[in-house]
Coordinates of C-alpha atoms in Angstrom, one line a residue:
Chain A
X1 CA -29.9 83.5 258.5
X2 CA -29.4 81.2 255.6
X3 CA -28.9 77.7 256.0
X4 CA -25.9 76.3 253.9
X5 CA -25.4 72.2 253.5
X6 CA -22.0 71.7 252.8
X7 CA -21.6 68.7 250.9
X8 CA -18.4 68.2 253.5
X9 CA -20.4 68.9 257.0
X10 CA -23.7 69.2 256.5
X11 CA -26.5 71.8 256.9
X12 CA -24.8 74.6 259.3
X13 CA -26.2 78.1 260.2
X14 CA -25.2 81.1 257.2
X15 CA -22.3 82.2 259.7
X16 CA -19.7 79.7 258.7
X17 CA -20.1 80.6 255.3
X18 CA -17.9 82.9 252.8
X19 CA -19.7 84.6 250.2
X20 CA -17.4 84.2 246.6
X21 CA -19.7 85.0 243.6
X22 CA -20.7 83.7 240.5
X23 CA -19.7 80.4 240.0
X24 CA -20.8 80.2 236.0
X25 CA -17.9 83.0 234.4
X26 CA -15.1 80.8 233.9
X27 CA -11.7 82.2 233.4
X28 CA -10.4 82.1 229.5
X29 CA -8.8 79.0 228.9
X30 CA -5.0 78.9 229.8
X31 CA -2.4 79.3 227.1
X32 CA -4.4 80.6 224.6
X33 CA -4.9 83.7 223.5
X34 CA -6.8 85.6 224.8
X35 CA -8.7 88.9 223.4
X36 CA -9.1 92.6 225.5
X37 CA -13.1 91.0 225.1
X38 CA -13.0 88.0 227.1
X39 CA -10.9 89.1 229.6
X40 CA -13.4 92.4 230.4
X41 CA -16.0 89.1 230.2
X42 CA -14.4 88.0 232.5
X43 CA -13.4 90.0 234.7
X44 CA -15.9 92.0 234.6
X45 CA -19.3 91.4 233.2
X46 CA -21.9 89.4 235.5
X47 CA -25.1 88.3 234.9
X48 CA -26.6 89.1 238.1
X49 CA -30.2 86.6 237.3
X50 CA -33.0 87.8 239.1
X51 CA -34.1 84.0 240.4
X52 CA -32.2 81.1 240.2
X53 CA -28.2 81.7 240.6
X54 CA -24.9 79.3 240.3
X55 CA -22.3 80.3 242.9
X56 CA -19.3 80.1 245.5
X57 CA -19.2 79.7 248.9
X58 CA -16.6 78.4 250.7
X59 CA -17.0 77.3 254.3
X60 CA -14.3 79.4 256.1
X61 CA -15.4 78.9 259.8
X62 CA -15.2 75.3 259.4
X63 CA -14.0 72.6 256.7
X64 CA -12.1 75.7 254.5
X65 CA -14.2 73.7 251.4
X66 CA -15.1 75.7 248.6
X67 CA -17.9 74.5 247.0
X68 CA -21.4 75.6 244.9
X69 CA -24.7 76.7 246.0
X70 CA -28.1 77.0 243.8
X71 CA -29.7 79.7 245.3
X72 CA -33.1 81.4 244.2
X73 CA -32.1 85.3 244.6
X74 CA -35.5 86.6 245.1
X75 CA -36.6 83.8 247.8
X76 CA -33.1 83.0 248.9
X77 CA -34.3 79.6 248.5
X78 CA -31.2 76.9 248.2
X79 CA -32.2 74.4 245.7
X80 CA -28.9 72.0 246.2
X81 CA -25.3 72.0 246.8
X82 CA -22.1 70.7 245.2
X83 CA -18.8 70.2 245.3
X84 CA -16.8 72.8 242.7
X85 CA -16.0 69.8 240.4
X86 CA -19.7 68.8 240.0
X87 CA -22.2 69.9 238.1
X88 CA -25.3 68.1 238.9
Chain B
X1 CA -49.3 124.6 240.0
X2 CA -50.5 125.3 243.7
X3 CA -47.2 127.2 245.2
X4 CA -46.4 126.4 248.7
X5 CA -45.5 129.0 251.6
X6 CA -46.8 129.3 254.9
X7 CA -50.1 131.9 253.6
X8 CA -51.0 128.7 251.4
X9 CA -50.9 126.8 254.5
X10 CA -52.6 129.4 256.6
X11 CA -56.0 129.8 253.9
X12 CA -56.2 125.8 253.6
X13 CA -55.8 125.1 256.7
X14 CA -58.6 127.5 257.2
X15 CA -61.1 125.9 254.8
X16 CA -60.3 122.2 256.6
X17 CA -57.8 121.7 254.2
X18 CA -59.8 120.5 251.3
X19 CA -58.4 122.6 248.4
X20 CA -54.7 121.6 248.3
X21 CA -54.4 120.5 244.3
X22 CA -53.1 116.7 243.8
X23 CA -49.0 117.0 244.0
X24 CA -48.8 115.3 240.4
X25 CA -51.2 113.5 238.8
X26 CA -52.2 109.4 237.7
X27 CA -52.2 110.0 234.0
X28 CA -53.0 106.9 231.0
X29 CA -49.5 106.6 229.3
X30 CA -49.9 108.3 225.9
X31 CA -48.8 106.4 222.8
X32 CA -45.4 108.2 221.7
X33 CA -42.9 110.2 223.3
X34 CA -39.8 111.9 223.2
X35 CA -38.0 110.9 226.3
X36 CA -39.2 107.7 228.6
X37 CA -38.2 107.2 231.6
X38 CA -37.5 103.6 233.1
X39 CA -37.5 104.3 236.9
X40 CA -39.4 106.7 239.7
X41 CA -37.6 106.8 241.5
X42 CA -34.9 110.2 243.2
X43 CA -32.2 109.5 239.6
X44 CA -35.1 109.4 237.4
X45 CA -37.4 111.7 238.8
X46 CA -34.7 114.6 238.7
X47 CA -33.4 113.3 235.0
X48 CA -37.1 114.3 234.4
X49 CA -37.1 117.8 235.4
X50 CA -33.9 118.7 234.9
X51 CA -35.4 117.5 231.1
X52 CA -37.6 120.4 231.0
X53 CA -36.1 122.7 232.7
X54 CA -32.7 122.4 231.5
X55 CA -33.2 121.4 227.9
X56 CA -37.1 122.2 227.2
X57 CA -38.1 118.3 226.6
X58 CA -41.3 118.6 228.3
X59 CA -43.0 115.6 226.3
X60 CA -41.5 112.7 228.7
X61 CA -43.1 110.4 230.5
X62 CA -41.2 108.5 234.0
X63 CA -42.4 104.8 234.3
X64 CA -42.7 103.2 237.2
X65 CA -43.5 99.8 238.7
X66 CA -44.0 100.5 241.8
X67 CA -44.9 103.9 243.7
X68 CA -43.2 106.9 243.9
X69 CA -40.4 106.9 247.3
X70 CA -41.2 103.3 247.2
X71 CA -37.7 102.1 246.9
X72 CA -34.6 102.9 247.2
X73 CA -34.9 106.7 247.4
X74 CA -37.5 106.3 250.4
X75 CA -35.4 103.3 251.5
X76 CA -31.6 104.7 252.0
X77 CA -29.8 106.6 255.5
X78 CA -29.9 110.1 253.1
X79 CA -26.5 111.2 254.0
X80 CA -25.2 113.7 251.0
X81 CA -21.4 114.4 250.9
X82 CA -18.8 114.9 248.6
X83 CA -15.7 113.6 250.5
X84 CA -14.3 112.1 247.5
X85 CA -10.8 111.6 245.8
X86 CA -10.4 111.4 242.7
X87 CA -11.5 114.5 240.6
X88 CA -14.7 112.1 239.0
X89 CA -16.6 111.4 242.0
X90 CA -15.5 115.1 243.5
X91 CA -16.4 117.2 240.8
X92 CA -19.6 114.9 240.0
X93 CA -19.8 115.3 243.8
X94 CA -19.5 118.9 244.6
X95 CA -21.8 119.5 242.2
X96 CA -24.7 118.0 243.5
X97 CA -23.8 119.9 246.0
X98 CA -24.7 123.2 244.9
X99 CA -27.8 121.7 244.1
X100 CA -28.7 120.6 247.2
X101 CA -28.2 123.7 248.3
X102 CA -31.0 125.0 246.9
X103 CA -33.0 122.5 245.8
X104 CA -35.9 123.8 248.8
X105 CA -36.2 126.5 246.7
X106 CA -36.2 126.0 243.6
X107 CA -38.5 122.9 244.3
X108 CA -40.7 124.8 246.1
X109 CA -40.9 121.6 248.7
X110 CA -39.0 121.6 252.1
X111 CA -36.5 118.7 251.7
X112 CA -34.7 119.4 255.0
X113 CA -31.8 120.0 253.7
X114 CA -28.9 119.8 256.6
X115 CA -25.8 120.5 256.5
X116 CA -25.0 119.5 259.5
X117 CA -21.4 117.9 258.6
X118 CA -19.8 114.1 258.7
X119 CA -17.4 113.2 260.4
X120 CA -15.3 109.9 258.9
X121 CA -13.7 108.2 262.7
X122 CA -9.9 107.4 262.1
X123 CA -8.1 104.5 264.2
X124 CA -4.4 103.9 263.5
X125 CA -1.7 106.2 262.5
X126 CA -2.4 104.7 259.3
X127 CA -5.7 105.7 258.5
X128 CA -4.8 109.3 260.0
X129 CA -2.2 109.7 257.2
X130 CA -5.1 108.3 254.2
X131 CA -7.7 110.8 255.5
X132 CA -5.2 113.5 255.5
X133 CA -3.7 112.3 251.5
X134 CA -8.4 112.1 251.2
X135 CA -8.7 115.6 252.8
X136 CA -5.9 117.9 250.9
X137 CA -6.8 115.8 247.5
X138 CA -10.8 117.0 248.3
X139 CA -9.7 120.4 249.2
X140 CA -7.6 121.2 245.7
X141 CA -11.2 120.5 243.7
X142 CA -12.5 122.9 246.0
X143 CA -14.6 121.1 248.4
X144 CA -14.6 121.5 252.3
X145 CA -12.2 118.9 253.9
X146 CA -11.1 118.9 257.8
X147 CA -8.8 116.8 259.9
X148 CA -9.7 116.4 264.0
X149 CA -7.3 115.5 266.0
X150 CA -9.0 113.2 269.1
X151 CA -9.8 116.0 271.1
X152 CA -11.0 117.7 268.5
X153 CA -13.7 115.1 267.9
X154 CA -14.3 114.7 271.3
X155 CA -15.6 118.3 271.6
X156 CA -18.2 117.7 268.8
X157 CA -18.9 113.8 269.6
X158 CA -18.0 113.4 273.5
X159 CA -20.9 110.1 273.7
X160 CA -18.3 108.1 271.5
X161 CA -16.4 106.0 273.0
X162 CA -13.0 107.3 273.7
X163 CA -11.6 105.2 276.4
X164 CA -7.9 103.8 276.0
X165 CA -8.7 100.2 276.2
X166 CA -10.7 99.7 273.2
X167 CA -9.7 97.5 270.4
X168 CA -10.1 100.3 268.0
X169 CA -9.4 103.7 270.0
X170 CA -9.9 106.8 267.8
X171 CA -6.7 108.6 266.8
X172 CA -9.0 111.8 264.8
X173 CA -11.1 111.9 261.8
X174 CA -11.9 113.9 258.3
X175 CA -14.3 116.0 258.8
X176 CA -16.8 117.5 255.6
X177 CA -18.3 120.3 257.4
X178 CA -20.6 121.1 254.4
X179 CA -22.4 117.6 253.8
X180 CA -25.2 116.7 255.8
X181 CA -28.4 115.1 255.3
X182 CA -32.1 115.4 253.7
X183 CA -35.8 114.1 253.6
X184 CA -35.7 111.0 251.1
X185 CA -38.7 111.2 250.1
X186 CA -39.4 115.0 250.2
X187 CA -36.4 115.3 247.6
X188 CA -38.5 111.9 245.6
X189 CA -42.2 114.6 245.8
X190 CA -40.2 117.3 245.1
X191 CA -38.7 116.5 242.1
X192 CA -41.9 114.7 241.0
X193 CA -44.3 117.7 241.9
X194 CA -42.2 120.1 239.9
X195 CA -41.9 117.3 237.5
X196 CA -45.4 116.7 236.6
X197 CA -46.0 121.0 236.6
X198 CA -44.0 121.5 233.2
X199 CA -45.7 118.0 231.7
X200 CA -44.3 115.4 232.6
X201 CA -46.5 112.6 232.9
X202 CA -45.9 110.0 236.2
X203 CA -47.3 106.5 235.3
X204 CA -46.5 104.1 238.3
X205 CA -47.4 100.9 238.9
X206 CA -46.5 100.6 234.9
X207 CA -44.2 97.9 234.8
X208 CA -41.4 97.3 231.8
X209 CA -41.6 94.1 230.1
X210 CA -39.9 94.7 226.8
X211 CA -37.9 96.5 224.4
X212 CA -38.5 97.7 220.5
X213 CA -35.4 97.3 219.8
X214 CA -35.3 97.7 215.4
X215 CA -31.5 98.4 213.3
X216 CA -29.3 99.0 216.6
X217 CA -32.5 102.1 217.5
X218 CA -34.6 102.7 220.7
X219 CA -38.5 102.6 218.6
X220 CA -39.9 102.1 222.4
X221 CA -40.9 99.7 225.6
X222 CA -43.1 97.2 226.5
X223 CA -45.1 97.8 229.3
X224 CA -48.2 95.8 231.5
X225 CA -50.1 99.4 230.1
X226 CA -49.5 97.9 226.8
X227 CA -46.7 99.5 224.2
X228 CA -44.7 103.0 224.2
X229 CA -43.3 104.3 221.8
X230 CA -39.7 106.8 222.7
X231 CA -37.7 108.5 220.2
X232 CA -34.9 108.5 223.8
X233 CA -35.3 105.8 226.5
X234 CA -33.0 106.2 229.5
X235 CA -32.8 103.0 232.5
X236 CA -32.1 104.7 236.7
X237 CA -33.7 101.2 238.0
X238 CA -30.2 101.7 240.4
X239 CA -30.9 96.9 241.8
X240 CA -32.8 96.3 239.2
X241 CA -30.7 97.0 236.0
X242 CA -29.2 93.5 234.8
X243 CA -33.3 92.6 234.9
X244 CA -33.6 94.8 232.5
X245 CA -30.9 94.4 230.8
X246 CA -31.0 90.7 230.0
X247 CA -34.1 91.8 228.3
X248 CA -32.0 93.8 226.2
X249 CA -29.0 91.0 225.6
X250 CA -26.6 93.2 227.6
X251 CA -24.3 92.2 230.2
X252 CA -23.5 94.7 232.1
X253 CA -20.5 95.3 235.0
X254 CA -23.0 95.3 238.0
X255 CA -24.2 92.7 240.7
X256 CA -27.5 93.3 242.7
X257 CA -26.5 93.0 246.0
X258 CA -28.5 93.6 249.6
X259 CA -27.7 96.4 252.3
X260 CA -30.4 97.2 254.6
X261 CA -30.7 100.5 257.0
X262 CA -32.1 100.1 260.8
X263 CA -33.5 103.0 262.9
X264 CA -33.6 103.1 266.8
X265 CA -36.2 104.1 268.9
X266 CA -36.7 108.0 269.1
X267 CA -34.3 109.4 271.9
X268 CA -33.7 113.8 272.4
X269 CA -31.6 115.8 270.5
X270 CA -28.2 113.7 271.1
X271 CA -26.0 113.3 268.3
X272 CA -26.0 117.0 265.6
X273 CA -23.4 115.4 262.6
X274 CA -23.4 112.2 260.4
X275 CA -20.9 109.5 261.9
X276 CA -19.1 106.7 260.3
X277 CA -17.3 104.1 261.8
X278 CA -13.3 103.9 260.7
X279 CA -12.2 100.0 260.9
X280 CA -15.5 98.8 259.4
X281 CA -18.1 99.9 258.2
X282 CA -21.1 101.8 259.7
X283 CA -22.8 105.2 260.0
X284 CA -25.2 106.7 262.1
X285 CA -27.4 109.9 262.3
X286 CA -30.0 111.2 264.6
X287 CA -33.1 111.8 262.4
X288 CA -35.2 114.9 263.0
X289 CA -37.5 112.7 264.3
X290 CA -35.0 111.9 267.4
X291 CA -34.2 108.1 265.9
X292 CA -31.0 107.2 265.3
X293 CA -30.5 106.8 261.6
X294 CA -28.0 103.7 260.6
X295 CA -26.6 101.5 258.7
X296 CA -23.0 99.2 257.2
X297 CA -22.0 96.1 255.0
X298 CA -24.3 94.7 252.2
X299 CA -25.8 91.2 253.1
X300 CA -22.8 89.7 251.1
X301 CA -24.4 87.7 248.5
X302 CA -26.1 88.1 245.1
X303 CA -30.0 89.6 246.4
X304 CA -33.2 91.2 245.0
X305 CA -34.4 89.9 248.1
X306 CA -35.6 94.1 249.4
X307 CA -35.3 92.2 253.0
X308 CA -32.0 91.6 255.1
X309 CA -30.9 88.7 256.8
X310 CA -30.5 88.9 260.7
X311 CA -26.3 88.1 260.5
X312 CA -25.4 91.1 258.7
X313 CA -27.2 93.4 260.9
X314 CA -25.9 91.8 263.8
X315 CA -22.5 92.4 262.9
X316 CA -23.1 95.9 261.6
X317 CA -24.4 96.5 265.8
X318 CA -21.8 94.9 266.7
X319 CA -19.5 98.1 265.1
X320 CA -22.3 100.6 266.0
X321 CA -21.8 99.5 269.7
X322 CA -17.9 100.0 269.5
X323 CA -18.7 103.2 268.3
X324 CA -21.2 104.7 270.3
X325 CA -21.4 102.2 273.3
X326 CA -25.1 104.2 274.3
X327 CA -26.7 102.6 271.4
X328 CA -26.6 98.6 273.2
X329 CA -29.1 100.1 275.7
X330 CA -31.7 101.7 272.9
X331 CA -34.5 99.4 271.2
X332 CA -34.4 99.0 267.4
X333 CA -37.3 100.6 265.3
X334 CA -37.2 99.1 262.1
X335 CA -35.5 97.7 259.8
X336 CA -35.3 97.5 255.9
X337 CA -33.1 96.1 253.1
X338 CA -33.0 97.7 249.5
X339 CA -31.1 95.8 246.2
X340 CA -27.9 98.3 245.4
X341 CA -26.6 98.1 241.8
X342 CA -23.3 97.4 242.9
X343 CA -20.5 98.3 240.4
X344 CA -17.4 96.4 239.4
X345 CA -15.2 99.9 240.7
X346 CA -17.1 100.9 242.8
X347 CA -18.4 104.1 241.3
X348 CA -21.6 105.1 238.6
X349 CA -22.1 104.0 235.6
X350 CA -24.1 107.2 233.1
X351 CA -23.4 106.5 229.4
X352 CA -25.4 106.6 226.2
X353 CA -25.3 102.2 224.8
X354 CA -24.1 100.8 221.7
X355 CA -28.3 101.2 220.9
X356 CA -29.2 104.1 219.5
X357 CA -31.8 106.6 221.3
X358 CA -30.6 103.7 224.7
X359 CA -29.0 105.9 227.4
X360 CA -27.7 104.3 230.8
X361 CA -27.5 105.5 234.8
X362 CA -26.8 102.6 236.9
X363 CA -24.6 101.6 239.3
X364 CA -25.0 103.7 241.8
X365 CA -23.9 100.9 245.1
X366 CA -24.3 102.1 248.3
X367 CA -23.9 105.9 247.3
X368 CA -27.4 106.7 245.4
X369 CA -29.0 108.6 247.2
X370 CA -26.5 111.7 247.4
X371 CA -26.0 111.5 244.0
X372 CA -29.8 112.2 243.3
X373 CA -29.5 116.0 241.8
X374 CA -26.3 115.8 239.3
X375 CA -27.0 111.9 238.0
X376 CA -30.4 113.7 237.2
X377 CA -28.5 116.6 235.5
X378 CA -26.0 115.1 233.8
X379 CA -27.8 112.0 233.0
X380 CA -30.7 114.7 231.1
X381 CA -28.0 116.3 229.6
X382 CA -26.6 113.2 228.4
X383 CA -30.3 112.3 226.9
X384 CA -30.7 115.9 225.6
X385 CA -27.9 116.2 223.6
X386 CA -27.3 112.9 223.2
X387 CA -23.6 113.7 224.9
X388 CA -21.9 113.3 228.3
X389 CA -21.4 115.8 229.5
X390 CA -18.1 116.7 231.4
X391 CA -18.5 116.0 235.0
X392 CA -19.8 112.2 234.1
X393 CA -17.3 111.5 231.1
X394 CA -15.5 109.5 234.2
X395 CA -18.2 107.3 234.6
X396 CA -18.8 105.7 231.5
X397 CA -19.3 101.4 230.5
X398 CA -16.4 101.2 228.4
X399 CA -14.0 102.4 231.6
X400 CA -14.3 98.5 232.6
X401 CA -12.7 97.3 229.0
X402 CA -10.2 100.1 228.9
X403 CA -8.5 99.8 232.8
X404 CA -10.1 103.2 233.0
X405 CA -11.6 102.0 236.4
X406 CA -12.3 105.0 239.8
X407 CA -11.7 102.3 242.5
X408 CA -12.2 105.1 245.4
X409 CA -12.4 102.3 248.1
X410 CA -9.8 99.7 245.4
X411 CA -11.7 97.1 246.6
X412 CA -11.8 95.9 242.8
X413 CA -14.8 93.7 241.6
X414 CA -15.7 91.8 244.3
X415 CA -18.3 94.0 245.6
X416 CA -19.6 91.8 248.3
X417 CA -16.8 92.8 250.2
X418 CA -17.0 96.0 252.1

């Protein structure tokens, strides 16, 4: 069982959360010409690192806020959690 | 190579089983090979076997980080089927079905292929319509499919919950009678033994640490047992694909996720089919030892851990008990996890890459075991001929950028939603 620290509610068990995927993926900028390659990279390509991974989680059975988690994909250790607009 | 038969068994029994040959050797790597296959799982071993058998390429090495049969080929729930709707998946899997049927004879190794049939339960009228469409598509591709009504299902699996007042009543099912199970580690050992006998070097406990690429061409690999030169290199590493891709500066449409499976304590023969729950993700069959073999959803977040987490297992078994209430009386014997290379449309990739002489076999999601022979067969063709076979032409790497996705489940790119 993962214990995830929601930036708003504190430490809660995994059952309250839903996963939201890689948080390093950047959507191509709005109001600019976007090449097929940029779309391809944004929609489909993932680094899927073995080790530290920055990812989105959703406190769906709690405050319903999205936030970022830095977690190790091998040990499942959680290093830190951040609000979506925070970088560190 | 020593032939396995009832006579060789009797003969060796009289000699106290002291004269059996080793099933495969433990060679030190040569300086150079024509082809190196990275990953000694089912797919890698099958690829090496078909390279030798179908294409006469025997100067081949399989490089395996762990040991033969220690990865996903020994961790899956052994289900074999070809009940796909899309042509690419259906025709590819049906090649596999034909290879499965003769595998024990061909490999001279009893892989215990048991075509007991798979039953996909439906729990609404809408689901019956979807299954009817899928069944018709299967039959158009020459695959056996039978749509069963509630009473027909009840005759086949009376132990399922057929009460009226349940959340997901059983409306009927789609059945593929020729689907089944096989002994998974036997498949790995069978392919390994035959490949070894034809001259393939199986190098275990040898981890790949890098690649030697020059002028857009593969020259060899770097390993924990030294550098090895190769004209061609094939990747068959399932959940570790992204790790090797990073060494090659490639980013792939694949994420690594964890899938759990479990077995109950052994009980007397009860279930002679493979059954899947249609209102969630749960599947169950009974092994020859009597254990109920069960699996379901991914753990739901990127993971290389090869071990599971309890919430997902509880969720999966809740579905299991909804389908087979008797499961609640059984003790759990073992649970374990394996890491899946989840592709962004749920279908695999067997293709060449932008690096000359480097070939990619990945993206098997939860469906790798049944594909073992067809994957090996088509990947061997792709490597030997340096072009894809028509059966794996759809499994191209560039189908994501060109929009030719094979989205069998219609899930999109959120691989953890299952």
